[in-house]
Amino acid sequence: MQDKGILLIATGHPYYSHMAFNLLVSIRYHVPDMPIAIIQDGQGFNLLADYQREEFTHVIDLPNELTEGDPYRIKLHLDELTPFKKTLFLDVDMLWGNFKSPSDLFNELEGNEFTIISRSELTPEDTSLSRWFNLKEASEAYKLDTFYDVSSELIYFEGKPKVFQTARKVYLKPKMNIAPFGAGLPDEAFFMI
């Protein structure tokens, strides 16, 4: 297992593999030797040219049973799929800008077991709505008085944080209604709980 690296997902539509390669190029502009792993299902990754596929330092085949038809479930298993001790996960529909390098971000986040983008802090009485579930219902079901409205396009974690295991348990037996998103259920809802 390597010390640190970036993890990407390119499953489903072939465009995701092309976006993953473009993101890789933008990252390598800043850190040419940064290990970059890709989780793929063969649908699009095999359409990349050989030289493109060879740029990824790790190619991880997605186990079919992991998603069971829900593509968003993959993010709940990042801790099990990563080849790194310290992982920066990024959605592939972005490019790395010039503000900071990936190394700067790793240095800034080092020592944090789990970090995810948070839009705001919410309480069950909050008049704003979670887009994924009823806050009062979730508060009663899980005995929570605070929620963070998270977005999973960037997740940093070290080792195997308990939040992944807990999110998977909630996914398998939710105690309330979760709003569907596309072909599955939104991973953010389970990270919020």
Short mmCIF file of N, CA and C in Angstrom, two decimals:
data_model
loop_
_atom_site.label_atom_id
_atom_site.label_comp_id
_atom_site.label_asym_id
_atom_site.label_seq_id
_atom_site.Cartn_x
_atom_site.Cartn_y
_atom_site.Cartn_z
N MET A 1 0.85 -1.18 0.00
CA MET A 1 0.00 0.00 0.00
C MET A 1 0.89 1.24 0.00
N GLN A 2 0.65 2.13 -0.96
CA GLN A 2 1.42 3.36 -1.04
C GLN A 2 0.96 4.35 0.02
N ASP A 3 1.86 5.29 0.35
CA ASP A 3 1.56 6.25 1.41
C ASP A 3 0.40 7.17 1.05
N LYS A 4 0.47 7.84 -0.10
CA LYS A 4 -0.61 8.76 -0.45
C LYS A 4 -0.80 8.82 -1.95
N GLY A 5 -2.03 9.17 -2.33
CA GLY A 5 -2.35 9.28 -3.74
C GLY A 5 -3.77 9.74 -3.94
N ILE A 6 -4.11 9.93 -5.20
CA ILE A 6 -5.43 10.43 -5.60
C ILE A 6 -6.22 9.28 -6.20
N LEU A 7 -7.49 9.21 -5.82
CA LEU A 7 -8.39 8.15 -6.27
C LEU A 7 -9.52 8.76 -7.08
N LEU A 8 -9.80 8.17 -8.24
CA LEU A 8 -10.85 8.63 -9.14
C LEU A 8 -11.79 7.47 -9.45
N ILE A 9 -13.01 7.78 -9.86
CA ILE A 9 -13.96 6.77 -10.32
C ILE A 9 -14.36 7.10 -11.74
N ALA A 10 -14.30 6.09 -12.62
CA ALA A 10 -14.78 6.24 -14.00
C ALA A 10 -15.58 4.99 -14.35
N THR A 11 -16.87 5.03 -14.03
CA THR A 11 -17.75 3.91 -14.33
C THR A 11 -18.94 4.42 -15.13
N GLY A 12 -19.64 3.49 -15.74
CA GLY A 12 -20.82 3.89 -16.52
C GLY A 12 -20.43 4.47 -17.87
N HIS A 13 -20.90 5.66 -18.15
CA HIS A 13 -20.70 6.29 -19.46
C HIS A 13 -19.22 6.47 -19.77
N PRO A 14 -18.81 6.20 -21.03
CA PRO A 14 -17.39 6.34 -21.42
C PRO A 14 -16.80 7.73 -21.18
N TYR A 15 -17.63 8.77 -21.19
CA TYR A 15 -17.09 10.12 -20.97
C TYR A 15 -16.37 10.24 -19.63
N TYR A 16 -16.80 9.45 -18.62
CA TYR A 16 -16.15 9.56 -17.32
C TYR A 16 -14.68 9.17 -17.39
N SER A 17 -14.34 8.20 -18.21
CA SER A 17 -12.94 7.82 -18.37
C SER A 17 -12.14 8.94 -19.04
N HIS A 18 -12.74 9.58 -20.02
CA HIS A 18 -12.06 10.70 -20.68
C HIS A 18 -11.89 11.87 -19.72
N MET A 19 -12.91 12.14 -18.91
CA MET A 19 -12.79 13.21 -17.91
C MET A 19 -11.72 12.85 -16.88
N ALA A 20 -11.66 11.57 -16.50
CA ALA A 20 -10.64 11.14 -15.53
C ALA A 20 -9.24 11.37 -16.09
N PHE A 21 -9.04 11.08 -17.35
CA PHE A 21 -7.73 11.31 -17.95
C PHE A 21 -7.41 12.81 -18.00
N ASN A 22 -8.38 13.64 -18.35
CA ASN A 22 -8.15 15.09 -18.37
C ASN A 22 -7.80 15.61 -16.98
N LEU A 23 -8.48 15.11 -15.95
CA LEU A 23 -8.17 15.51 -14.59
C LEU A 23 -6.76 15.06 -14.22
N LEU A 24 -6.40 13.84 -14.59
CA LEU A 24 -5.04 13.34 -14.34
C LEU A 24 -4.00 14.27 -14.95
N VAL A 25 -4.21 14.69 -16.19
CA VAL A 25 -3.25 15.58 -16.85
C VAL A 25 -3.13 16.90 -16.09
N SER A 26 -4.25 17.43 -15.62
CA SER A 26 -4.20 18.71 -14.89
C SER A 26 -3.51 18.55 -13.54
N ILE A 27 -3.63 17.39 -12.92
CA ILE A 27 -2.93 17.12 -11.66
C ILE A 27 -1.44 16.96 -11.91
N ARG A 28 -1.10 16.20 -12.94
CA ARG A 28 0.31 15.92 -13.24
C ARG A 28 1.07 17.18 -13.67
N TYR A 29 0.35 18.19 -14.11
CA TYR A 29 1.00 19.46 -14.42
C TYR A 29 1.67 20.01 -13.16
N HIS A 30 1.03 19.82 -12.01
CA HIS A 30 1.54 20.34 -10.74
C HIS A 30 2.47 19.35 -10.04
N VAL A 31 2.12 18.09 -10.08
CA VAL A 31 2.92 17.05 -9.40
C VAL A 31 3.05 15.85 -10.34
N PRO A 32 4.10 15.84 -11.15
CA PRO A 32 4.27 14.80 -12.16
C PRO A 32 4.35 13.38 -11.62
N ASP A 33 4.76 13.22 -10.37
CA ASP A 33 4.94 11.88 -9.84
C ASP A 33 3.83 11.44 -8.87
N MET A 34 2.74 12.19 -8.80
CA MET A 34 1.65 11.86 -7.89
C MET A 34 0.98 10.56 -8.33
N PRO A 35 0.91 9.55 -7.45
CA PRO A 35 0.18 8.33 -7.80
C PRO A 35 -1.31 8.63 -7.96
N ILE A 36 -1.90 8.13 -9.03
CA ILE A 36 -3.32 8.34 -9.31
C ILE A 36 -3.94 7.00 -9.67
N ALA A 37 -4.92 6.60 -8.87
CA ALA A 37 -5.63 5.33 -9.09
C ALA A 37 -7.00 5.62 -9.68
N ILE A 38 -7.49 4.66 -10.44
CA ILE A 38 -8.82 4.79 -11.03
C ILE A 38 -9.62 3.52 -10.78
N ILE A 39 -10.84 3.70 -10.31
CA ILE A 39 -11.79 2.60 -10.16
C ILE A 39 -12.61 2.59 -11.45
N GLN A 40 -12.63 1.46 -12.13
CA GLN A 40 -13.31 1.42 -13.42
C GLN A 40 -14.09 0.11 -13.58
N ASP A 41 -15.05 0.14 -14.49
CA ASP A 41 -15.88 -1.05 -14.73
C ASP A 41 -15.73 -1.59 -16.15
N GLY A 42 -14.73 -1.08 -16.89
CA GLY A 42 -14.47 -1.58 -18.24
C GLY A 42 -15.30 -0.93 -19.32
N GLN A 43 -16.38 -0.24 -18.99
CA GLN A 43 -17.25 0.32 -20.01
C GLN A 43 -16.59 1.45 -20.78
N GLY A 44 -15.87 2.32 -20.11
CA GLY A 44 -15.24 3.43 -20.79
C GLY A 44 -13.73 3.37 -20.77
N PHE A 45 -13.17 2.82 -19.72
CA PHE A 45 -11.72 2.82 -19.55
C PHE A 45 -11.02 2.11 -20.71
N ASN A 46 -11.62 1.04 -21.19
CA ASN A 46 -11.02 0.29 -22.30
C ASN A 46 -11.06 1.05 -23.62
N LEU A 47 -11.83 2.12 -23.68
CA LEU A 47 -11.89 2.94 -24.89
C LEU A 47 -10.77 3.98 -24.94
N LEU A 48 -10.09 4.19 -23.81
CA LEU A 48 -8.95 5.11 -23.81
C LEU A 48 -7.80 4.48 -24.58
N ALA A 49 -6.95 5.31 -25.13
CA ALA A 49 -5.76 4.81 -25.82
C ALA A 49 -4.81 4.19 -24.79
N ASP A 50 -3.94 3.31 -25.24
CA ASP A 50 -2.98 2.65 -24.35
C ASP A 50 -2.18 3.67 -23.53
N TYR A 51 -1.69 4.71 -24.20
CA TYR A 51 -0.86 5.68 -23.48
C TYR A 51 -1.65 6.39 -22.38
N GLN A 52 -2.97 6.55 -22.57
CA GLN A 52 -3.81 7.18 -21.55
C GLN A 52 -4.01 6.25 -20.35
N ARG A 53 -4.33 4.99 -20.64
CA ARG A 53 -4.54 4.02 -19.55
C ARG A 53 -3.27 3.83 -18.73
N GLU A 54 -2.12 3.87 -19.39
CA GLU A 54 -0.85 3.63 -18.71
C GLU A 54 -0.46 4.75 -17.76
N GLU A 55 -1.07 5.91 -17.89
CA GLU A 55 -0.76 7.03 -16.99
C GLU A 55 -1.27 6.81 -15.57
N PHE A 56 -2.31 5.99 -15.42
CA PHE A 56 -2.83 5.70 -14.09
C PHE A 56 -1.90 4.70 -13.41
N THR A 57 -1.52 5.00 -12.18
CA THR A 57 -0.58 4.13 -11.47
C THR A 57 -1.26 2.88 -10.92
N HIS A 58 -2.56 2.92 -10.71
CA HIS A 58 -3.34 1.78 -10.24
C HIS A 58 -4.66 1.75 -11.00
N VAL A 59 -5.02 0.60 -11.54
CA VAL A 59 -6.32 0.41 -12.17
C VAL A 59 -7.06 -0.62 -11.33
N ILE A 60 -8.16 -0.19 -10.75
CA ILE A 60 -8.93 -1.03 -9.83
C ILE A 60 -10.24 -1.41 -10.52
N ASP A 61 -10.43 -2.70 -10.74
CA ASP A 61 -11.68 -3.17 -11.34
C ASP A 61 -12.78 -3.16 -10.29
N LEU A 62 -13.87 -2.51 -10.61
CA LEU A 62 -14.99 -2.40 -9.69
C LEU A 62 -15.67 -3.77 -9.55
N PRO A 63 -15.75 -4.29 -8.33
CA PRO A 63 -16.49 -5.56 -8.14
C PRO A 63 -17.97 -5.34 -8.45
N ASN A 64 -18.55 -6.17 -9.30
CA ASN A 64 -19.95 -6.02 -9.71
C ASN A 64 -20.91 -5.98 -8.53
N GLU A 65 -20.66 -6.81 -7.54
CA GLU A 65 -21.58 -6.90 -6.41
C GLU A 65 -21.56 -5.65 -5.53
N LEU A 66 -20.58 -4.79 -5.73
CA LEU A 66 -20.45 -3.61 -4.88
C LEU A 66 -21.58 -2.61 -5.10
N THR A 67 -22.02 -2.44 -6.33
CA THR A 67 -23.03 -1.43 -6.61
C THR A 67 -24.45 -1.98 -6.61
N GLU A 68 -24.62 -3.19 -7.04
CA GLU A 68 -25.96 -3.80 -7.15
C GLU A 68 -26.94 -2.83 -7.82
N GLY A 69 -26.50 -2.20 -8.90
CA GLY A 69 -27.34 -1.30 -9.67
C GLY A 69 -27.36 0.14 -9.20
N ASP A 70 -26.66 0.46 -8.11
CA ASP A 70 -26.64 1.82 -7.58
C ASP A 70 -25.23 2.39 -7.75
N PRO A 71 -25.01 3.23 -8.75
CA PRO A 71 -23.66 3.72 -9.01
C PRO A 71 -23.08 4.61 -7.91
N TYR A 72 -23.94 5.22 -7.09
CA TYR A 72 -23.46 6.14 -6.05
C TYR A 72 -22.95 5.39 -4.83
N ARG A 73 -23.27 4.13 -4.74
CA ARG A 73 -22.84 3.31 -3.61
C ARG A 73 -21.32 3.13 -3.56
N ILE A 74 -20.66 3.29 -4.69
CA ILE A 74 -19.21 3.11 -4.77
C ILE A 74 -18.49 3.98 -3.75
N LYS A 75 -18.93 5.22 -3.60
CA LYS A 75 -18.23 6.15 -2.70
C LYS A 75 -18.30 5.69 -1.24
N LEU A 76 -19.29 4.89 -0.89
CA LEU A 76 -19.38 4.38 0.47
C LEU A 76 -18.33 3.30 0.74
N HIS A 77 -17.64 2.86 -0.33
CA HIS A 77 -16.63 1.81 -0.21
C HIS A 77 -15.22 2.29 -0.58
N LEU A 78 -15.02 3.58 -0.66
CA LEU A 78 -13.70 4.09 -1.04
C LEU A 78 -12.60 3.60 -0.11
N ASP A 79 -12.91 3.47 1.16
CA ASP A 79 -11.90 3.01 2.12
C ASP A 79 -11.46 1.58 1.84
N GLU A 80 -12.33 0.78 1.25
CA GLU A 80 -12.01 -0.61 0.93
C GLU A 80 -11.31 -0.73 -0.42
N LEU A 81 -11.50 0.25 -1.30
CA LEU A 81 -10.96 0.18 -2.65
C LEU A 81 -9.63 0.90 -2.84
N THR A 82 -9.33 1.86 -2.00
CA THR A 82 -8.12 2.67 -2.20
C THR A 82 -6.84 1.85 -2.00
N PRO A 83 -5.83 2.12 -2.82
CA PRO A 83 -4.52 1.50 -2.61
C PRO A 83 -3.59 2.37 -1.77
N PHE A 84 -4.13 3.43 -1.17
CA PHE A 84 -3.31 4.41 -0.45
C PHE A 84 -3.65 4.46 1.04
N LYS A 85 -2.65 4.81 1.85
CA LYS A 85 -2.88 5.04 3.28
C LYS A 85 -3.57 6.39 3.50
N LYS A 86 -3.21 7.38 2.68
CA LYS A 86 -3.82 8.71 2.71
C LYS A 86 -4.37 8.95 1.31
N THR A 87 -5.68 9.14 1.25
CA THR A 87 -6.36 9.20 -0.05
C THR A 87 -7.07 10.53 -0.24
N LEU A 88 -6.88 11.11 -1.41
CA LEU A 88 -7.67 12.25 -1.83
C LEU A 88 -8.56 11.75 -2.97
N PHE A 89 -9.86 11.65 -2.71
CA PHE A 89 -10.80 11.25 -3.75
C PHE A 89 -11.35 12.50 -4.42
N LEU A 90 -11.43 12.45 -5.76
CA LEU A 90 -11.99 13.56 -6.53
C LEU A 90 -12.98 13.02 -7.56
N ASP A 91 -14.11 13.70 -7.73
CA ASP A 91 -14.99 13.41 -8.87
C ASP A 91 -14.22 13.80 -10.12
N VAL A 92 -14.50 13.13 -11.22
CA VAL A 92 -13.71 13.36 -12.43
C VAL A 92 -14.20 14.51 -13.30
N ASP A 93 -15.35 15.10 -12.96
CA ASP A 93 -15.87 16.18 -13.80
C ASP A 93 -15.32 17.54 -13.35
N MET A 94 -14.00 17.58 -13.18
CA MET A 94 -13.31 18.82 -12.80
C MET A 94 -11.89 18.77 -13.34
N LEU A 95 -11.21 19.90 -13.26
CA LEU A 95 -9.79 19.99 -13.57
C LEU A 95 -9.11 20.64 -12.39
N TRP A 96 -7.83 20.33 -12.17
CA TRP A 96 -7.09 20.94 -11.07
C TRP A 96 -6.63 22.32 -11.50
N GLY A 97 -6.96 23.34 -10.72
CA GLY A 97 -6.59 24.71 -11.05
C GLY A 97 -5.20 25.08 -10.57
N ASN A 98 -4.88 26.35 -10.64
CA ASN A 98 -3.53 26.83 -10.30
C ASN A 98 -3.41 27.44 -8.92
N PHE A 99 -4.48 27.43 -8.11
CA PHE A 99 -4.44 28.07 -6.81
C PHE A 99 -3.49 27.36 -5.85
N LYS A 100 -3.63 26.05 -5.72
CA LYS A 100 -2.76 25.22 -4.88
C LYS A 100 -2.47 23.94 -5.63
N SER A 101 -1.37 23.30 -5.28
CA SER A 101 -1.07 22.02 -5.90
C SER A 101 -1.69 20.90 -5.05
N PRO A 102 -1.86 19.71 -5.61
CA PRO A 102 -2.34 18.59 -4.82
C PRO A 102 -1.46 18.32 -3.60
N SER A 103 -0.16 18.53 -3.72
CA SER A 103 0.74 18.35 -2.57
C SER A 103 0.41 19.32 -1.45
N ASP A 104 0.08 20.57 -1.81
CA ASP A 104 -0.32 21.56 -0.80
C ASP A 104 -1.56 21.09 -0.04
N LEU A 105 -2.53 20.55 -0.78
CA LEU A 105 -3.75 20.10 -0.14
C LEU A 105 -3.48 18.90 0.77
N PHE A 106 -2.67 17.96 0.31
CA PHE A 106 -2.30 16.83 1.17
C PHE A 106 -1.65 17.33 2.46
N ASN A 107 -0.72 18.28 2.35
CA ASN A 107 -0.05 18.81 3.53
C ASN A 107 -1.03 19.49 4.48
N GLU A 108 -1.99 20.22 3.91
CA GLU A 108 -2.98 20.93 4.72
C GLU A 108 -3.92 19.98 5.45
N LEU A 109 -4.28 18.86 4.81
CA LEU A 109 -5.26 17.94 5.38
C LEU A 109 -4.65 16.81 6.21
N GLU A 110 -3.34 16.65 6.14
CA GLU A 110 -2.68 15.55 6.85
C GLU A 110 -3.05 15.56 8.34
N GLY A 111 -3.35 14.38 8.85
CA GLY A 111 -3.73 14.24 10.24
C GLY A 111 -5.23 14.24 10.47
N ASN A 112 -6.01 14.60 9.45
CA ASN A 112 -7.47 14.54 9.53
C ASN A 112 -7.91 13.15 9.07
N GLU A 113 -8.61 12.45 9.92
CA GLU A 113 -9.04 11.10 9.57
C GLU A 113 -10.01 11.10 8.39
N PHE A 114 -10.92 12.10 8.35
CA PHE A 114 -11.93 12.16 7.30
C PHE A 114 -12.33 13.61 7.08
N THR A 115 -12.33 14.04 5.84
CA THR A 115 -12.75 15.39 5.47
C THR A 115 -13.59 15.31 4.21
N ILE A 116 -14.70 16.04 4.20
CA ILE A 116 -15.58 16.09 3.04
C ILE A 116 -16.08 17.52 2.93
N ILE A 117 -16.42 17.97 1.75
CA ILE A 117 -16.93 19.32 1.57
C ILE A 117 -18.26 19.46 2.31
N SER A 118 -18.41 20.55 3.04
CA SER A 118 -19.64 20.83 3.76
C SER A 118 -20.15 22.20 3.34
N ARG A 119 -21.40 22.23 2.92
CA ARG A 119 -22.02 23.50 2.51
C ARG A 119 -22.49 24.30 3.72
N SER A 120 -23.02 23.57 4.73
CA SER A 120 -23.53 24.26 5.91
C SER A 120 -23.83 23.25 7.01
N GLU A 121 -24.06 23.79 8.20
CA GLU A 121 -24.48 22.98 9.33
C GLU A 121 -25.99 23.16 9.46
N LEU A 122 -26.71 22.07 9.66
CA LEU A 122 -28.16 22.10 9.75
C LEU A 122 -28.62 21.48 11.06
N THR A 123 -29.75 21.94 11.57
CA THR A 123 -30.37 21.33 12.73
C THR A 123 -31.75 20.83 12.30
N PRO A 124 -32.36 19.95 13.09
CA PRO A 124 -33.70 19.45 12.72
C PRO A 124 -34.74 20.56 12.60
N GLU A 125 -34.54 21.66 13.33
CA GLU A 125 -35.49 22.77 13.28
C GLU A 125 -35.19 23.74 12.14
N ASP A 126 -34.11 23.54 11.46
CA ASP A 126 -33.70 24.43 10.39
C ASP A 126 -34.80 24.51 9.33
N THR A 127 -35.07 25.71 8.88
CA THR A 127 -36.12 25.87 7.86
C THR A 127 -35.61 25.53 6.47
N SER A 128 -34.29 25.51 6.28
CA SER A 128 -33.78 25.07 4.99
C SER A 128 -33.95 23.55 4.92
N LEU A 129 -34.06 23.06 3.74
CA LEU A 129 -34.32 21.64 3.57
C LEU A 129 -33.08 20.90 3.12
N SER A 130 -32.90 19.70 3.64
CA SER A 130 -31.91 18.82 3.07
C SER A 130 -32.52 18.32 1.76
N ARG A 131 -31.74 18.22 0.74
CA ARG A 131 -32.29 17.75 -0.52
C ARG A 131 -32.51 16.25 -0.52
N TRP A 132 -31.97 15.54 0.49
CA TRP A 132 -32.02 14.08 0.47
C TRP A 132 -33.01 13.47 1.44
N PHE A 133 -33.30 14.14 2.56
CA PHE A 133 -34.22 13.56 3.54
C PHE A 133 -34.78 14.64 4.45
N ASN A 134 -35.82 14.26 5.18
CA ASN A 134 -36.46 15.15 6.14
C ASN A 134 -35.58 15.21 7.40
N LEU A 135 -35.13 16.39 7.78
CA LEU A 135 -34.20 16.55 8.90
C LEU A 135 -34.82 16.11 10.23
N LYS A 136 -36.07 16.45 10.46
CA LYS A 136 -36.73 16.06 11.71
C LYS A 136 -36.83 14.53 11.80
N GLU A 137 -37.22 13.92 10.70
CA GLU A 137 -37.33 12.46 10.65
C GLU A 137 -35.97 11.81 10.93
N ALA A 138 -34.93 12.33 10.31
CA ALA A 138 -33.58 11.79 10.51
C ALA A 138 -33.11 12.00 11.94
N SER A 139 -33.43 13.14 12.50
CA SER A 139 -33.04 13.44 13.87
C SER A 139 -33.65 12.43 14.85
N GLU A 140 -34.93 12.15 14.65
CA GLU A 140 -35.61 11.19 15.51
C GLU A 140 -35.10 9.77 15.29
N ALA A 141 -34.90 9.40 14.04
CA ALA A 141 -34.48 8.03 13.72
C ALA A 141 -33.07 7.73 14.20
N TYR A 142 -32.18 8.71 14.12
CA TYR A 142 -30.77 8.47 14.44
C TYR A 142 -30.27 9.22 15.67
N LYS A 143 -31.18 9.89 16.37
CA LYS A 143 -30.81 10.61 17.59
C LYS A 143 -29.69 11.62 17.34
N LEU A 144 -29.87 12.43 16.29
CA LEU A 144 -28.88 13.43 15.90
C LEU A 144 -29.48 14.82 16.03
N ASP A 145 -28.68 15.76 16.52
CA ASP A 145 -29.19 17.13 16.61
C ASP A 145 -28.48 18.09 15.67
N THR A 146 -27.50 17.59 14.93
CA THR A 146 -26.76 18.41 13.97
C THR A 146 -26.45 17.57 12.73
N PHE A 147 -26.57 18.19 11.58
CA PHE A 147 -26.22 17.55 10.32
C PHE A 147 -25.32 18.50 9.54
N TYR A 148 -24.45 17.95 8.72
CA TYR A 148 -23.65 18.76 7.81
C TYR A 148 -24.11 18.44 6.40
N ASP A 149 -24.48 19.46 5.65
CA ASP A 149 -24.91 19.29 4.27
C ASP A 149 -23.67 19.12 3.42
N VAL A 150 -23.32 17.88 3.15
CA VAL A 150 -22.04 17.57 2.51
C VAL A 150 -22.17 17.34 1.02
N SER A 151 -21.04 17.46 0.36
CA SER A 151 -20.91 17.20 -1.06
C SER A 151 -19.68 16.35 -1.26
N SER A 152 -19.83 15.24 -1.96
CA SER A 152 -18.76 14.25 -2.01
C SER A 152 -17.85 14.33 -3.23
N GLU A 153 -17.78 15.49 -3.88
CA GLU A 153 -16.85 15.56 -5.02
C GLU A 153 -15.39 15.61 -4.59
N LEU A 154 -15.15 15.89 -3.31
CA LEU A 154 -13.80 15.86 -2.75
C LEU A 154 -13.90 15.25 -1.35
N ILE A 155 -13.19 14.14 -1.17
CA ILE A 155 -13.13 13.48 0.14
C ILE A 155 -11.67 13.15 0.41
N TYR A 156 -11.21 13.51 1.59
CA TYR A 156 -9.86 13.12 2.03
C TYR A 156 -10.02 12.21 3.23
N PHE A 157 -9.27 11.12 3.23
CA PHE A 157 -9.31 10.24 4.39
C PHE A 157 -7.98 9.52 4.57
N GLU A 158 -7.73 9.14 5.81
CA GLU A 158 -6.53 8.39 6.17
C GLU A 158 -6.97 7.06 6.76
N GLY A 159 -6.40 5.99 6.23
CA GLY A 159 -6.75 4.65 6.73
C GLY A 159 -8.17 4.28 6.37
N LYS A 160 -8.86 3.73 7.36
CA LYS A 160 -10.25 3.29 7.17
C LYS A 160 -11.14 3.93 8.23
N PRO A 161 -11.51 5.20 8.03
CA PRO A 161 -12.33 5.89 9.02
C PRO A 161 -13.68 5.20 9.23
N LYS A 162 -14.16 5.25 10.45
CA LYS A 162 -15.42 4.60 10.82
C LYS A 162 -16.61 5.18 10.05
N VAL A 163 -16.51 6.41 9.58
CA VAL A 163 -17.62 7.03 8.88
C VAL A 163 -18.06 6.20 7.66
N PHE A 164 -17.12 5.55 6.98
CA PHE A 164 -17.50 4.72 5.82
C PHE A 164 -18.33 3.52 6.27
N GLN A 165 -17.88 2.84 7.30
CA GLN A 165 -18.58 1.67 7.82
C GLN A 165 -19.99 2.07 8.29
N THR A 166 -20.09 3.17 8.99
CA THR A 166 -21.38 3.65 9.49
C THR A 166 -22.30 4.01 8.32
N ALA A 167 -21.77 4.70 7.32
CA ALA A 167 -22.56 5.08 6.14
C ALA A 167 -23.08 3.84 5.41
N ARG A 168 -22.25 2.80 5.32
CA ARG A 168 -22.69 1.55 4.68
C ARG A 168 -23.82 0.89 5.47
N LYS A 169 -23.73 0.91 6.79
CA LYS A 169 -24.79 0.32 7.63
C LYS A 169 -26.11 1.07 7.43
N VAL A 170 -26.04 2.39 7.40
CA VAL A 170 -27.25 3.19 7.19
C VAL A 170 -27.83 2.91 5.81
N TYR A 171 -26.97 2.78 4.80
CA TYR A 171 -27.41 2.50 3.44
C TYR A 171 -28.20 1.18 3.39
N LEU A 172 -27.68 0.16 4.06
CA LEU A 172 -28.30 -1.17 4.00
C LEU A 172 -29.64 -1.22 4.73
N LYS A 173 -29.80 -0.42 5.80
CA LYS A 173 -31.05 -0.42 6.56
C LYS A 173 -31.43 0.99 6.98
N PRO A 174 -31.82 1.83 6.03
CA PRO A 174 -32.21 3.19 6.41
C PRO A 174 -33.48 3.18 7.25
N LYS A 175 -33.52 4.05 8.25
CA LYS A 175 -34.67 4.14 9.15
C LYS A 175 -35.66 5.22 8.70
N MET A 176 -35.48 5.71 7.47
CA MET A 176 -36.34 6.79 6.96
C MET A 176 -36.25 6.80 5.44
N ASN A 177 -37.03 7.65 4.82
CA ASN A 177 -37.02 7.76 3.36
C ASN A 177 -35.85 8.63 2.92
N ILE A 178 -35.14 8.14 1.90
CA ILE A 178 -34.06 8.89 1.26
C ILE A 178 -34.52 9.18 -0.16
N ALA A 179 -34.43 10.42 -0.58
CA ALA A 179 -34.85 10.80 -1.94
C ALA A 179 -33.92 10.14 -2.96
N PRO A 180 -34.46 9.48 -3.96
CA PRO A 180 -33.60 8.87 -4.99
C PRO A 180 -32.90 9.95 -5.82
N PHE A 181 -31.78 9.55 -6.40
CA PHE A 181 -31.01 10.45 -7.26
C PHE A 181 -30.58 9.65 -8.47
N GLY A 182 -31.11 9.96 -9.63
CA GLY A 182 -30.77 9.22 -10.84
C GLY A 182 -31.09 7.74 -10.67
N ALA A 183 -30.08 6.89 -10.87
CA ALA A 183 -30.28 5.45 -10.84
C ALA A 183 -30.07 4.84 -9.45
N GLY A 184 -29.92 5.68 -8.43
CA GLY A 184 -29.65 5.11 -7.11
C GLY A 184 -30.01 6.06 -5.99
N LEU A 185 -29.28 5.91 -4.89
CA LEU A 185 -29.47 6.77 -3.73
C LEU A 185 -28.21 7.60 -3.53
N PRO A 186 -28.35 8.86 -3.15
CA PRO A 186 -27.20 9.76 -3.04
C PRO A 186 -26.28 9.39 -1.87
N ASP A 187 -25.01 9.18 -2.16
CA ASP A 187 -24.05 8.83 -1.11
C ASP A 187 -23.98 9.91 -0.04
N GLU A 188 -24.20 11.17 -0.40
CA GLU A 188 -24.11 12.27 0.57
C GLU A 188 -25.09 12.07 1.73
N ALA A 189 -26.28 11.55 1.47
CA ALA A 189 -27.28 11.35 2.52
C ALA A 189 -26.71 10.46 3.62
N PHE A 190 -25.99 9.43 3.24
CA PHE A 190 -25.48 8.46 4.21
C PHE A 190 -24.26 9.02 4.95
N PHE A 191 -23.46 9.82 4.26
CA PHE A 191 -22.36 10.49 4.94
C PHE A 191 -22.89 11.53 5.93
N MET A 192 -24.00 12.19 5.59
CA MET A 192 -24.60 13.19 6.49
C MET A 192 -25.02 12.54 7.80
N ILE A 193 -25.63 11.38 7.71
CA ILE A 193 -26.10 10.68 8.91
C ILE A 193 -24.92 10.10 9.67
#
